[in-house]
C-alpha positions in Angstrom: 61.3 -92.0 -37.9 64.1 -89.9 -36.5 64.2 -88.8 -32.9 61.8 -86.1 -31.6 64.7 -83.8 -31.2 65.1 -83.5 -35.0 63.2 -81.3 -37.4 63.2 -80.7 -41.2 63.0 -77.1 -42.3 62.0 -76.7 -45.9 62.8 -73.2 -47.2 60.6 -71.2 -49.6 59.4 -73.9 -52.0 57.1 -71.4 -53.7 55.9 -70.9 -57.3 57.9 -67.7 -57.8 61.2 -69.6 -57.1 60.3 -72.4 -59.5 60.5 -72.5 -63.3 58.1 -69.9 -64.7 58.2 -67.8 -61.6 59.2 -64.2 -61.1 62.5 -65.1 -59.5 62.9 -68.7 -60.8 65.8 -70.8 -59.5 67.1 -73.2 -62.2 65.4 -76.6 -61.6 63.8 -75.2 -58.4 60.9 -77.6 -58.8 63.4 -80.5 -58.6 63.5 -80.1 -54.8 59.8 -80.9 -54.3 60.0 -84.7 -54.5 63.0 -85.2 -52.3 61.6 -82.8 -49.7 58.3 -84.7 -49.7 60.3 -87.9 -49.1 62.3 -86.3 -46.3 59.1 -85.2 -44.5 58.2 -88.9 -43.9 61.5 -89.3 -41.9 61.1 -86.4 -39.5 58.8 -86.0 -36.5 58.6 -82.3 -37.1 58.4 -80.4 -40.4 58.6 -76.6 -40.7 57.9 -74.8 -44.0 59.0 -71.2 -44.6 57.2 -68.9 -47.0 58.5 -65.6 -48.4 55.6 -63.2 -47.9 56.2 -59.7 -49.3 54.0 -56.6 -49.6 53.8 -55.3 -53.1 56.1 -52.3 -52.6 58.8 -54.1 -50.6 62.1 -52.3 -50.2 64.0 -55.3 -51.6 62.3 -55.0 -55.0 64.1 -53.2 -57.8 60.8 -51.6 -58.8 60.6 -49.8 -55.5 63.8 -47.9 -56.4 63.3 -45.9 -59.7 66.1 -46.5 -62.1 67.5 -49.5 -60.2 68.2 -52.7 -62.2 67.2 -56.1 -60.8 70.1 -57.9 -59.1 72.0 -54.6 -58.5 72.8 -53.7 -54.9 72.0 -50.7 -52.8 72.8 -49.7 -49.2 69.8 -49.8 -46.8 69.9 -48.9 -43.1 70.7 -52.5 -42.2 73.4 -53.0 -44.9 73.8 -54.1 -48.5 70.7 -55.3 -50.2 70.3 -57.1 -53.5 67.4 -55.7 -55.4 65.2 -58.5 -56.7 62.4 -58.6 -59.2 59.1 -58.4 -57.4 58.3 -61.9 -56.1 56.2 -63.8 -53.5 53.8 -60.9 -53.1 51.3 -61.6 -50.4 48.3 -63.5 -51.6 49.5 -64.1 -55.1 49.9 -67.3 -57.0 53.7 -66.7 -57.0 53.7 -66.6 -53.2 51.9 -69.9 -52.9 53.7 -73.2 -52.2 54.5 -75.4 -55.2 51.4 -77.4 -55.9 53.1 -80.7 -55.5 54.6 -79.8 -52.1 53.0 -81.9 -49.3 52.1 -78.9 -47.1 49.7 -81.0 -45.0 52.7 -82.5 -43.3 53.8 -79.2 -41.9 53.7 -78.6 -38.2 54.5 -74.9 -38.7 54.4 -72.5 -41.7 56.6 -69.5 -41.0 56.0 -66.5 -43.1 58.9 -64.0 -43.4 59.7 -60.8 -45.2 56.4 -59.0 -44.6 58.0 -55.9 -43.1 58.2 -53.5 -46.1 61.4 -52.0 -44.9 63.3 -55.3 -44.2 64.2 -58.2 -46.3 64.3 -61.6 -44.6 66.5 -64.4 -46.0 66.9 -66.4 -42.8 64.1 -68.3 -41.1 65.5 -67.0 -37.8 66.2 -63.3 -38.3 65.3 -60.6 -40.7 68.2 -59.0 -42.6 69.0 -56.5 -39.9 70.3 -59.6 -38.0 68.3 -58.4 -34.9 64.6 -58.9 -35.5 63.7 -62.5 -34.6 61.0 -64.4 -36.5 60.2 -66.5 -33.4 61.4 -69.8 -34.9 64.2 -70.3 -32.3 61.6 -70.1 -29.5 59.3 -72.6 -31.2 62.2 -75.1 -31.6 63.5 -74.6 -28.0 60.0 -75.1 -26.6 59.6 -78.4 -28.5 63.0 -79.6 -27.4 64.4 -79.7 -30.9 68.2 -79.6 -31.1 69.0 -81.0 -34.6 68.0 -79.3 -37.8 68.1 -80.5 -41.5 67.5 -77.8 -44.2 66.4 -78.1 -47.8 64.7 -75.9 -50.3 65.4 -72.6 -52.2 67.8 -71.1 -52.7 70.9 -72.8 -51.4 73.0 -69.6 -51.5 70.5 -67.2 -50.0 67.6 -68.3 -47.7 68.9 -71.8 -47.1 72.4 -70.7 -46.3 71.4 -67.8 -44.1 69.0 -70.0 -42.2 71.5 -72.7 -41.7 74.3 -70.3 -40.6 71.9 -68.7 -38.1 70.9 -72.1 -36.7 74.5 -73.1 -36.2 75.3 -69.8 -34.6 72.4 -70.4 -32.2 73.8 -73.7 -31.2 71.7 -76.2 -33.2 73.3 -79.2 -34.9 72.8 -78.4 -38.6 72.7 -80.4 -41.9 72.0 -79.0 -45.3 70.7 -81.6 -47.8 72.3 -80.1 -50.9 70.5 -82.8 -53.0 67.2 -81.2 -52.0 68.3 -77.6 -52.7 69.0 -75.5 -55.7 70.9 -72.2 -56.0 70.6 -68.8 -57.7 74.4 -68.5 -57.9 74.6 -64.7 -58.3 78.2 -63.5 -58.9 79.7 -66.5 -57.1 77.2 -66.5 -54.2 77.0 -70.3 -54.2 80.7 -70.9 -53.6 80.7 -68.2 -50.9 77.7 -69.8 -49.2 79.1 -73.3 -49.3 82.4 -72.1 -47.9 80.7 -70.2 -45.1 78.6 -73.2 -44.1 81.6 -75.5 -44.1 83.5 -73.1 -41.9 80.6 -73.0 -39.5 80.7 -76.8 -39.1 77.5 -77.4 -41.0 77.2 -80.9 -42.5 76.6 -80.7 -46.3 75.0 -83.9 -47.5 
């Protein structure tokens, strides 16, 4: 078991991000087994869960005529318009059935404000509205974070970059992540994480 100052944060391992889901990441379900194995190593495990209202502003369907994966400007900046996914209370929003959710110390739901998307586990996409995760980690004396889950180039990378910016020691287990890779987003995310001093294992 690792020291009590370390935590595993498993990002958005939900049905809609796995094969057959509304926003499926290629081989997204391949992260389940390695994440379950990692949970046994860590004294603290945190799971995040995308949790959107049905008419969320990040959904292409909320903007008549807009195509999925196009971008628009919202008050907080550029926003990719996604297919509707992880709608509150639906099967798609549920964790993958093989994910060992009983090991979670905390389940953090994000993206429930209809006007704000939330990639990062720490801040919504306005970069100001905190989720409360930092306070939870500080209170528990956790200083070192390992990230895994979906998707490498969006929610995992944004979470890891925020963690590094907040002063945590950060590792991303790329073997336990999978990416969307939208218009070169994976390369950009990996470069940004390397530049931030994040360990990519």
